[in-house]
Amino acid sequence: MHICVIGTGFVGVVSSGVFSSFGHTVVGLDVDERKIDQLRQGIVPFYEPSLTDLLIAEQQKDHLTFTTSYEEAISQSEVIIIAVGTPSAADGQADLKYIFAACESLAPYLQPKSIVAIKSTVPPGTLPKAQELISRTYLAAHPQGPALELGMASLPEFLKEGSAVADSLHPDRVVIGAREDWVFQKLSELHTPLQAPIIKVSPESAQMAKYAANSYLATRITFINQIADLCELNGADVQEVISAISPDKRIGTHYWYPGLGYGGSCFPKDVKELAAYSRSVGEANNLFNKVNELNEDRMTKLMDTFDKEIGGWKGKKVALLGLSFKPNTNDTREAPSTKIVPYLLAHQARVAGYDPKARLELTDQTDSASEFVQKNTLAEAVIGADVIMCVVEWPEITDWDFGRSKESKPQFFIDARNQFDQTKLVSQGYQYLRIGKKLHT
Ligand code: UGA
């Protein structure tokens, strides 16, 4: 099958690589020439395990090419997948300008019978607008015909950063939102090699499924974070609570790790968008508003609590371990570090950050920004630290032997992801703090 994937951001690049690995002929399209040049050379502009190897292998097999030309890419494709960004607009709803720009650009070059599937996260109601725009633009370009038989679909994506290739090759399900049988049939065929359950629904249900999945997981994280807060007040231990509730099959074990709040490019954005969408359809009093608010306040609330426990951040040297939003990615969008570093600088602490892959670009440098340095190794970051704070569970960080780097002065160890062995760290001399258990040293 000949397909085109428009947008070479995270989802677009991963999808291009994975679809081409099934033997489909894939053209990755982007208006950004620099990105396309890099991808042609097998250079991926972000860190994602095994993606570079996949892209190089598929290009060598001639299954995958990259271009900036709509004419070249669209005219040879039966299925066009739109995977461009949908940034949040000022009112919190998804800004669809890149989706509509792609629709307008692709329309003149469509084959008379084509499928356009939107993989980007968009609200219900987007597909008819996109369809109208494509049909109108096609007609303007082909006033004498042939008539366009256009199949529209929604193809929501459920992969996670850090395990994107594996998630795409072994998804729990594929969701196809469409109305016509021939569209379902063609898109099912596209995904057949995955051997995953294919859920065929309306476009609106597919779009809601994407928001529902992310918002449910974000709500679940917010829920366990709230339980953790209560545990800190009443002597319970959130990890014991988790071990006691997760064997219940209705509850399960996943997405139960408390921390500083969820981050990344998806959960915060999608929860806010669902809240804004709910407001726009008259549901002003909705759960998603509250989830977003609790998550946004969480970091400051916890850092204030730690402030009391350690006798104030002021003047402390802090080793901040983990700058990405989660392990196995260099993505720092909405990462805990992006809020913690400004918080610590505002509290006159000195911060030495370390991450195995990510570098933090602080856009709003304050006059105390010189207090923030990023070290090349974990060993360098912890030298002289009064407080070691682990915020991302990178294996390099959780496997590190902190006993070897313990200094003779008193040192706090903040385990913000509940990953470490408390007994061991205390025996090594650290004053240990974590989430969801009455803080003590
Ligand atoms: C998320 C979804 O999990 C994917 O299914 C979805 O396709 C993707 O968004 C998207 O919409 O593109 P991702 O943002 O890559 O994927 O990362 P997750 O692993 O889901 O983590 C999101 C955030 O939740 C991170 O900040 C993580 O640290 C936090 N988290 C996760 C917790 O605080 N506790 C947990 O138990 C799990």
XYZ file of C-alpha atoms and ligand atoms in Angstrom:
478
model
C 0.000 0.000 0.000
C 1.271 3.519 -0.801
C 0.831 5.914 2.066
C 1.914 9.398 3.011
C 2.399 10.581 6.575
C 2.207 14.360 6.900
C 4.191 15.787 9.808
C 7.560 14.503 10.975
C 7.088 15.197 14.663
C 7.165 12.404 17.178
C 4.036 10.522 16.067
C 4.636 11.128 12.353
C 8.191 9.814 12.336
C 7.374 6.762 14.432
C 4.309 5.949 12.291
C 6.307 6.356 9.061
C 8.953 3.946 10.309
C 6.490 1.387 11.625
C 4.171 1.381 8.574
C 7.145 1.034 6.245
C 8.403 -1.916 8.302
C 5.203 -3.760 7.291
C 6.286 -3.500 3.650
C 4.077 -0.504 2.795
C 5.651 2.230 0.684
C 5.699 5.303 2.893
C 6.531 8.920 2.151
C 7.107 11.142 5.186
C 6.199 14.738 4.343
C 7.057 17.942 6.145
C 7.392 21.574 5.145
C 10.532 21.864 7.294
C 13.431 21.243 4.890
C 16.026 20.918 7.625
C 14.089 18.150 9.350
C 13.587 16.298 6.081
C 17.295 16.576 5.246
C 18.180 15.169 8.649
C 15.691 12.306 8.414
C 17.044 11.366 4.991
C 20.438 10.989 6.653
C 18.890 8.886 9.422
C 19.185 11.681 11.977
C 16.206 11.770 14.348
C 15.849 15.168 16.064
C 14.907 13.612 19.422
C 15.920 10.606 21.486
C 13.687 7.556 21.137
C 15.044 4.024 21.640
C 15.465 1.977 18.422
C 13.864 4.598 16.163
C 17.060 5.644 14.369
C 17.891 2.039 13.433
C 14.350 1.510 12.146
C 14.419 4.636 9.951
C 17.829 3.844 8.501
C 16.860 0.218 7.759
C 13.577 1.157 6.085
C 15.193 3.865 3.954
C 17.871 1.418 2.853
C 15.123 -1.025 1.795
C 13.469 1.819 -0.190
C 10.253 1.366 1.801
C 10.558 4.828 3.273
C 11.396 8.214 1.763
C 11.081 11.766 3.009
C 10.100 14.840 1.035
C 8.929 18.429 1.357
C 6.867 18.207 -1.849
C 3.117 17.749 -1.419
C 2.771 17.038 -5.115
C 5.358 14.256 -5.054
C 4.050 12.662 -1.842
C 0.285 12.915 -2.272
C 0.002 12.061 -5.952
C 1.446 8.586 -5.328
C -0.501 7.787 -2.114
C -3.803 5.965 -1.541
C -3.910 6.732 2.160
C -2.788 10.035 3.662
C -2.230 10.187 7.406
C -2.109 13.617 9.015
C 0.123 13.694 12.094
C 0.855 17.405 12.473
C 0.928 19.235 15.800
C -2.213 20.590 17.438
C -0.905 23.082 20.008
C -3.289 24.408 22.639
C -4.926 27.697 21.721
C -5.274 30.545 24.237
C -8.714 29.292 25.352
C -7.268 25.815 26.044
C -8.852 24.155 23.006
C -6.767 22.473 20.306
C -5.508 24.881 17.651
C -6.253 23.135 14.360
C -4.441 25.537 12.027
C -1.777 23.001 11.003
C -4.420 20.344 10.326
C -6.340 22.672 8.028
C -3.151 23.938 6.359
C -2.203 20.321 5.593
C -5.720 19.613 4.218
C -5.521 22.604 1.919
C -2.028 21.729 0.713
C -2.746 18.074 0.035
C -6.142 18.449 -1.678
C -5.009 19.487 -5.203
C -2.813 16.393 -5.592
C -5.221 13.712 -4.358
C -5.951 10.652 -6.461
C -9.681 10.534 -7.325
C -10.261 7.816 -4.707
C -8.321 8.568 -1.548
C -8.437 8.262 2.215
C -7.359 11.060 4.531
C -6.983 9.908 8.135
C -6.261 12.267 11.007
C -3.889 10.807 13.583
C -3.294 14.078 15.460
C -5.406 14.530 18.587
C -8.414 16.616 17.544
C -11.845 17.242 19.057
C -15.089 15.783 17.690
C -16.394 17.936 14.865
C -13.001 18.317 13.155
C -13.509 15.719 10.427
C -16.484 17.335 8.605
C -14.610 20.672 8.523
C -11.486 18.990 7.144
C -13.563 17.067 4.594
C -15.329 20.208 3.390
C -12.014 22.054 3.019
C -10.364 19.202 1.111
C -13.352 18.720 -1.212
C -13.614 22.444 -1.936
C -9.881 22.806 -2.614
C -9.823 19.692 -4.807
C -12.759 20.959 -6.854
C -11.065 24.321 -7.357
C -7.968 22.529 -8.649
C -9.948 20.072 -10.824
C -13.030 21.941 -12.085
C -13.396 19.499 -14.989
C -13.126 16.431 -12.763
C -12.584 13.586 -12.135
C -14.892 13.707 -9.125
C -13.268 13.012 -5.790
C -14.308 9.989 -3.733
C -12.897 10.975 -0.371
C -12.880 8.685 2.648
C -12.255 10.501 5.918
C -11.130 8.777 9.096
C -9.809 9.341 12.561
C -6.863 7.142 13.613
C -5.963 8.060 17.201
C -2.488 7.190 18.440
C -1.816 5.528 21.800
C 1.975 5.113 21.794
C 4.113 6.371 24.676
C 7.359 8.285 24.355
C 10.331 6.214 25.427
C 8.713 2.997 24.169
C 7.130 4.361 20.993
C 8.429 1.805 18.510
C 7.574 -1.165 20.737
C 4.142 0.315 21.529
C 3.443 0.859 17.824
C 4.486 -2.670 16.886
C 2.516 -4.258 19.742
C -0.491 -2.026 20.427
C -3.281 -3.152 22.761
C -5.711 -2.116 20.019
C -6.058 -0.099 16.842
C -8.958 2.343 16.771
C -10.401 3.325 13.395
C -13.052 6.040 13.337
C -14.868 6.200 10.014
C -18.314 5.876 8.418
C -17.866 3.926 5.196
C -17.111 0.224 4.792
C -14.434 0.723 2.143
C -12.562 3.085 4.475
C -12.723 0.618 7.380
C -11.580 -2.143 5.052
C -8.605 -0.247 3.657
C -7.419 1.009 7.045
C -7.871 -2.435 8.613
C -5.685 -3.812 5.824
C -3.069 -1.160 6.598
C -2.882 -2.383 10.208
C -3.268 -6.144 9.585
C 0.427 -6.990 10.213
C 0.024 -5.780 13.803
C -2.334 -8.646 14.637
C -3.993 -6.354 17.169
C -7.719 -6.056 17.861
C -9.202 -3.467 15.516
C -11.972 -1.355 17.026
C -14.218 0.209 14.371
C -16.183 3.186 15.604
C -17.480 6.549 14.430
C -14.919 9.381 14.008
C -16.413 11.183 17.023
C -16.046 8.085 19.218
C -12.450 7.602 18.059
C -11.625 11.212 18.926
C -13.336 10.958 22.304
C -11.523 7.653 22.944
C -8.182 9.418 22.617
C -9.143 12.206 25.033
C -10.807 9.702 27.349
C -7.776 7.393 27.501
C -5.291 10.162 28.288
C -7.626 11.967 30.674
C -8.471 8.750 32.500
C -4.771 7.947 33.027
C -4.062 11.531 34.109
C -7.012 11.391 36.508
C -5.775 8.100 37.904
C -2.334 9.616 38.563
C -3.962 12.660 40.173
C -6.091 10.345 42.293
C -3.120 8.398 43.664
C -1.250 11.667 44.243
C -4.180 12.857 46.359
C -4.225 9.592 48.288
C -0.475 10.052 48.831
C -1.101 13.517 50.293
C -3.611 12.074 52.740
C -1.222 9.272 53.697
C 1.406 11.885 54.575
C -1.047 13.398 57.035
C -2.379 10.271 58.696
C 0.545 7.868 59.043
C -0.435 5.528 56.205
C 2.057 4.654 53.458
C 0.814 5.115 49.889
C 2.967 2.218 48.641
C 1.268 -0.090 51.120
C -2.109 1.277 50.047
C -1.224 0.564 46.396
C -0.148 -2.978 47.239
C -3.457 -3.471 49.021
C -5.730 -2.142 46.255
C -4.039 -3.207 43.027
C -4.761 -6.974 43.261
C -8.417 -6.020 42.779
C -8.879 -6.776 39.068
C -11.170 -3.791 38.704
C -8.303 -1.550 39.829
C -5.057 -3.182 38.602
C -1.420 -2.186 38.910
C -0.727 0.289 36.101
C -0.363 4.064 36.361
C -0.233 3.946 40.112
C 3.078 5.695 40.702
C 2.697 8.852 42.743
C 5.042 11.724 42.080
C 5.256 15.411 41.362
C 2.338 15.292 38.922
C 2.008 14.092 35.341
C 3.921 15.912 32.582
C 4.901 15.502 28.946
C 3.396 16.823 25.766
C 0.140 14.873 26.005
C -1.532 14.458 29.404
C -1.415 18.131 30.502
C -2.497 19.323 27.056
C -5.223 16.737 26.498
C -6.771 17.189 29.953
C -6.829 20.964 29.435
C -8.324 20.510 25.965
C -11.029 18.186 27.250
C -11.825 20.697 29.986
C -11.996 23.521 27.425
C -14.043 21.401 25.031
C -16.455 20.520 27.881
C -16.847 24.213 28.675
C -17.456 25.018 25.009
C -20.366 22.577 24.887
C -21.907 23.885 28.116
C -20.292 21.521 30.664
C -18.421 24.187 32.614
C -18.408 22.207 35.845
C -16.367 19.200 34.771
C -13.887 16.803 36.336
C -11.079 17.692 33.926
C -10.866 21.301 35.135
C -10.170 20.022 38.623
C -7.674 17.362 37.545
C -5.717 19.996 35.634
C -5.808 22.426 38.545
C -4.620 19.811 41.064
C -1.802 18.734 38.771
C -0.677 22.306 38.118
C -0.554 23.066 41.852
C 1.100 19.824 42.837
C 4.763 20.614 42.345
C 4.685 23.829 44.391
C 2.684 22.141 47.131
C 5.203 19.299 47.453
C 8.234 21.544 47.204
C 6.775 23.696 49.998
C 6.354 20.554 52.106
C 9.950 19.499 51.458
C 11.044 23.064 52.274
C 9.738 22.571 55.814
C 11.215 19.083 56.145
C 14.749 20.070 55.152
C 14.843 23.333 57.055
C 14.427 25.555 54.005
C 15.787 25.403 50.452
C 17.618 28.699 50.879
C 21.376 28.301 50.486
C 21.157 24.535 49.901
C 23.023 22.849 47.102
C 20.554 20.577 45.304
C 21.470 17.738 42.941
C 18.428 17.432 40.664
C 18.496 14.020 39.010
C 16.259 13.602 35.957
C 15.431 16.580 33.754
C 13.239 14.874 31.134
C 9.514 14.356 31.773
C 10.054 10.606 32.158
C 12.744 7.967 31.503
C 14.017 7.022 28.017
C 13.275 10.340 26.390
C 15.046 13.689 26.119
C 11.682 15.472 25.984
C 11.442 18.131 28.698
C 7.976 19.451 27.839
C 6.062 19.929 31.108
C 8.817 17.974 32.877
C 9.002 18.356 36.677
C 12.423 19.969 36.210
C 10.921 22.887 34.251
C 9.032 23.937 37.373
C 11.443 22.731 40.067
C 14.469 24.652 38.804
C 12.698 28.070 38.767
C 11.156 27.227 42.162
C 14.556 26.411 43.650
C 16.198 29.472 42.139
C 13.402 31.637 43.534
C 14.127 30.056 46.930
C 17.837 30.847 46.571
C 19.030 27.287 46.275
C 21.943 26.270 44.036
C 21.004 23.562 41.554
C 23.194 21.016 39.753
C 21.031 19.107 37.261
C 21.787 15.831 35.557
C 19.950 13.736 33.005
C 21.257 10.833 30.886
C 19.781 12.384 27.692
C 17.920 15.651 28.293
C 19.213 19.205 28.527
C 16.966 21.816 30.027
C 16.573 25.045 28.108
C 15.500 27.613 30.611
C 13.853 30.325 28.573
C 13.096 32.620 31.496
C 16.512 33.046 33.044
C 16.439 35.072 36.216
C 19.365 36.947 37.728
C 20.044 33.917 39.889
C 20.207 31.638 36.832
C 23.942 31.295 37.292
C 23.008 29.086 40.237
C 21.714 26.458 37.824
C 24.267 24.223 36.118
C 23.810 21.030 34.148
C 26.429 18.374 34.736
C 27.606 15.732 32.297
C 27.631 12.914 34.824
C 25.570 11.944 37.838
C 28.757 11.674 39.889
C 29.550 15.355 39.224
C 26.005 16.499 40.005
C 25.953 15.007 43.509
C 29.314 16.446 44.621
C 28.761 18.722 47.610
C 24.970 18.305 47.527
C 22.972 19.079 50.651
C 19.917 17.567 48.977
C 19.795 14.856 46.322
C 16.433 14.912 44.604
C 15.476 12.111 42.194
C 12.529 13.119 40.038
C 12.730 10.759 37.054
C 13.199 7.006 37.301
C 15.921 6.636 34.659
C 17.587 3.235 35.258
C 20.992 4.944 35.520
C 19.654 6.968 38.454
C 17.744 4.218 40.244
C 20.661 1.773 39.834
C 23.268 4.275 41.096
C 25.148 3.372 44.259
C 24.555 6.483 46.371
C 26.482 4.864 49.224
C 29.715 5.482 47.286
C 29.045 9.188 46.881
C 27.798 9.810 50.459
C 29.681 12.689 52.004
C 30.429 13.175 55.667
C 28.084 16.152 56.031
C 24.302 15.633 56.595
C 22.554 15.013 53.266
C 18.862 14.732 52.443
C 17.690 12.256 49.812
C 14.319 13.083 48.231
C 12.870 10.133 46.346
C 10.136 11.894 44.361
C 9.181 8.720 42.445
C 9.286 6.234 45.369
C 11.943 4.135 43.640
C 14.620 3.619 46.256
C 15.236 1.312 49.195
C 14.668 3.512 52.216
C 16.430 1.180 54.666
C 19.566 1.084 52.508
C 19.757 4.854 52.047
C 19.160 5.499 55.748
C 21.881 2.974 56.643
C 24.217 4.868 54.273
C 23.564 8.002 56.310
C 20.990 9.851 54.216
C 17.953 11.563 55.684
C 15.345 10.027 53.429
C 12.103 11.619 52.246
C 9.582 10.342 49.754
C 6.015 10.735 48.504
C 2.996 9.457 50.393
C 4.432 8.555 53.755
C 4.698 10.875 56.722
C 7.992 12.580 56.002
C 10.734 11.691 58.410
C 14.485 11.362 58.406
C 0.775 9.346 26.947
C -0.129 8.101 26.889
O 0.317 7.158 27.872
C -0.085 7.464 25.510
O -0.979 6.350 25.453
C -0.505 8.510 24.468
O -0.447 7.981 23.149
C 0.420 9.697 24.581
O 0.350 10.255 25.913
C -0.027 10.724 23.563
O -1.149 11.242 23.690
O 0.675 10.941 22.562
P 3.393 9.801 27.254
O 3.020 11.235 27.449
O 4.494 9.457 26.313
O 2.114 8.945 26.741
O 3.845 9.251 28.668
P 3.300 8.369 29.886
O 4.230 7.249 30.093
O 1.879 8.029 29.748
O 3.508 9.393 31.116
C 2.845 10.647 31.180
C 3.144 11.312 32.509
O 2.524 10.639 33.588
C 4.630 11.373 32.873
O 4.908 12.621 33.449
C 4.804 10.269 33.885
O 5.877 10.474 34.762
C 3.471 10.387 34.613
N 3.101 9.153 35.307
C 2.870 8.012 34.623
C 2.942 9.187 36.698
O 3.139 10.235 37.352
N 2.571 8.045 37.350
C 2.332 6.891 36.679
O 1.973 5.902 37.329
C 2.492 6.870 35.291
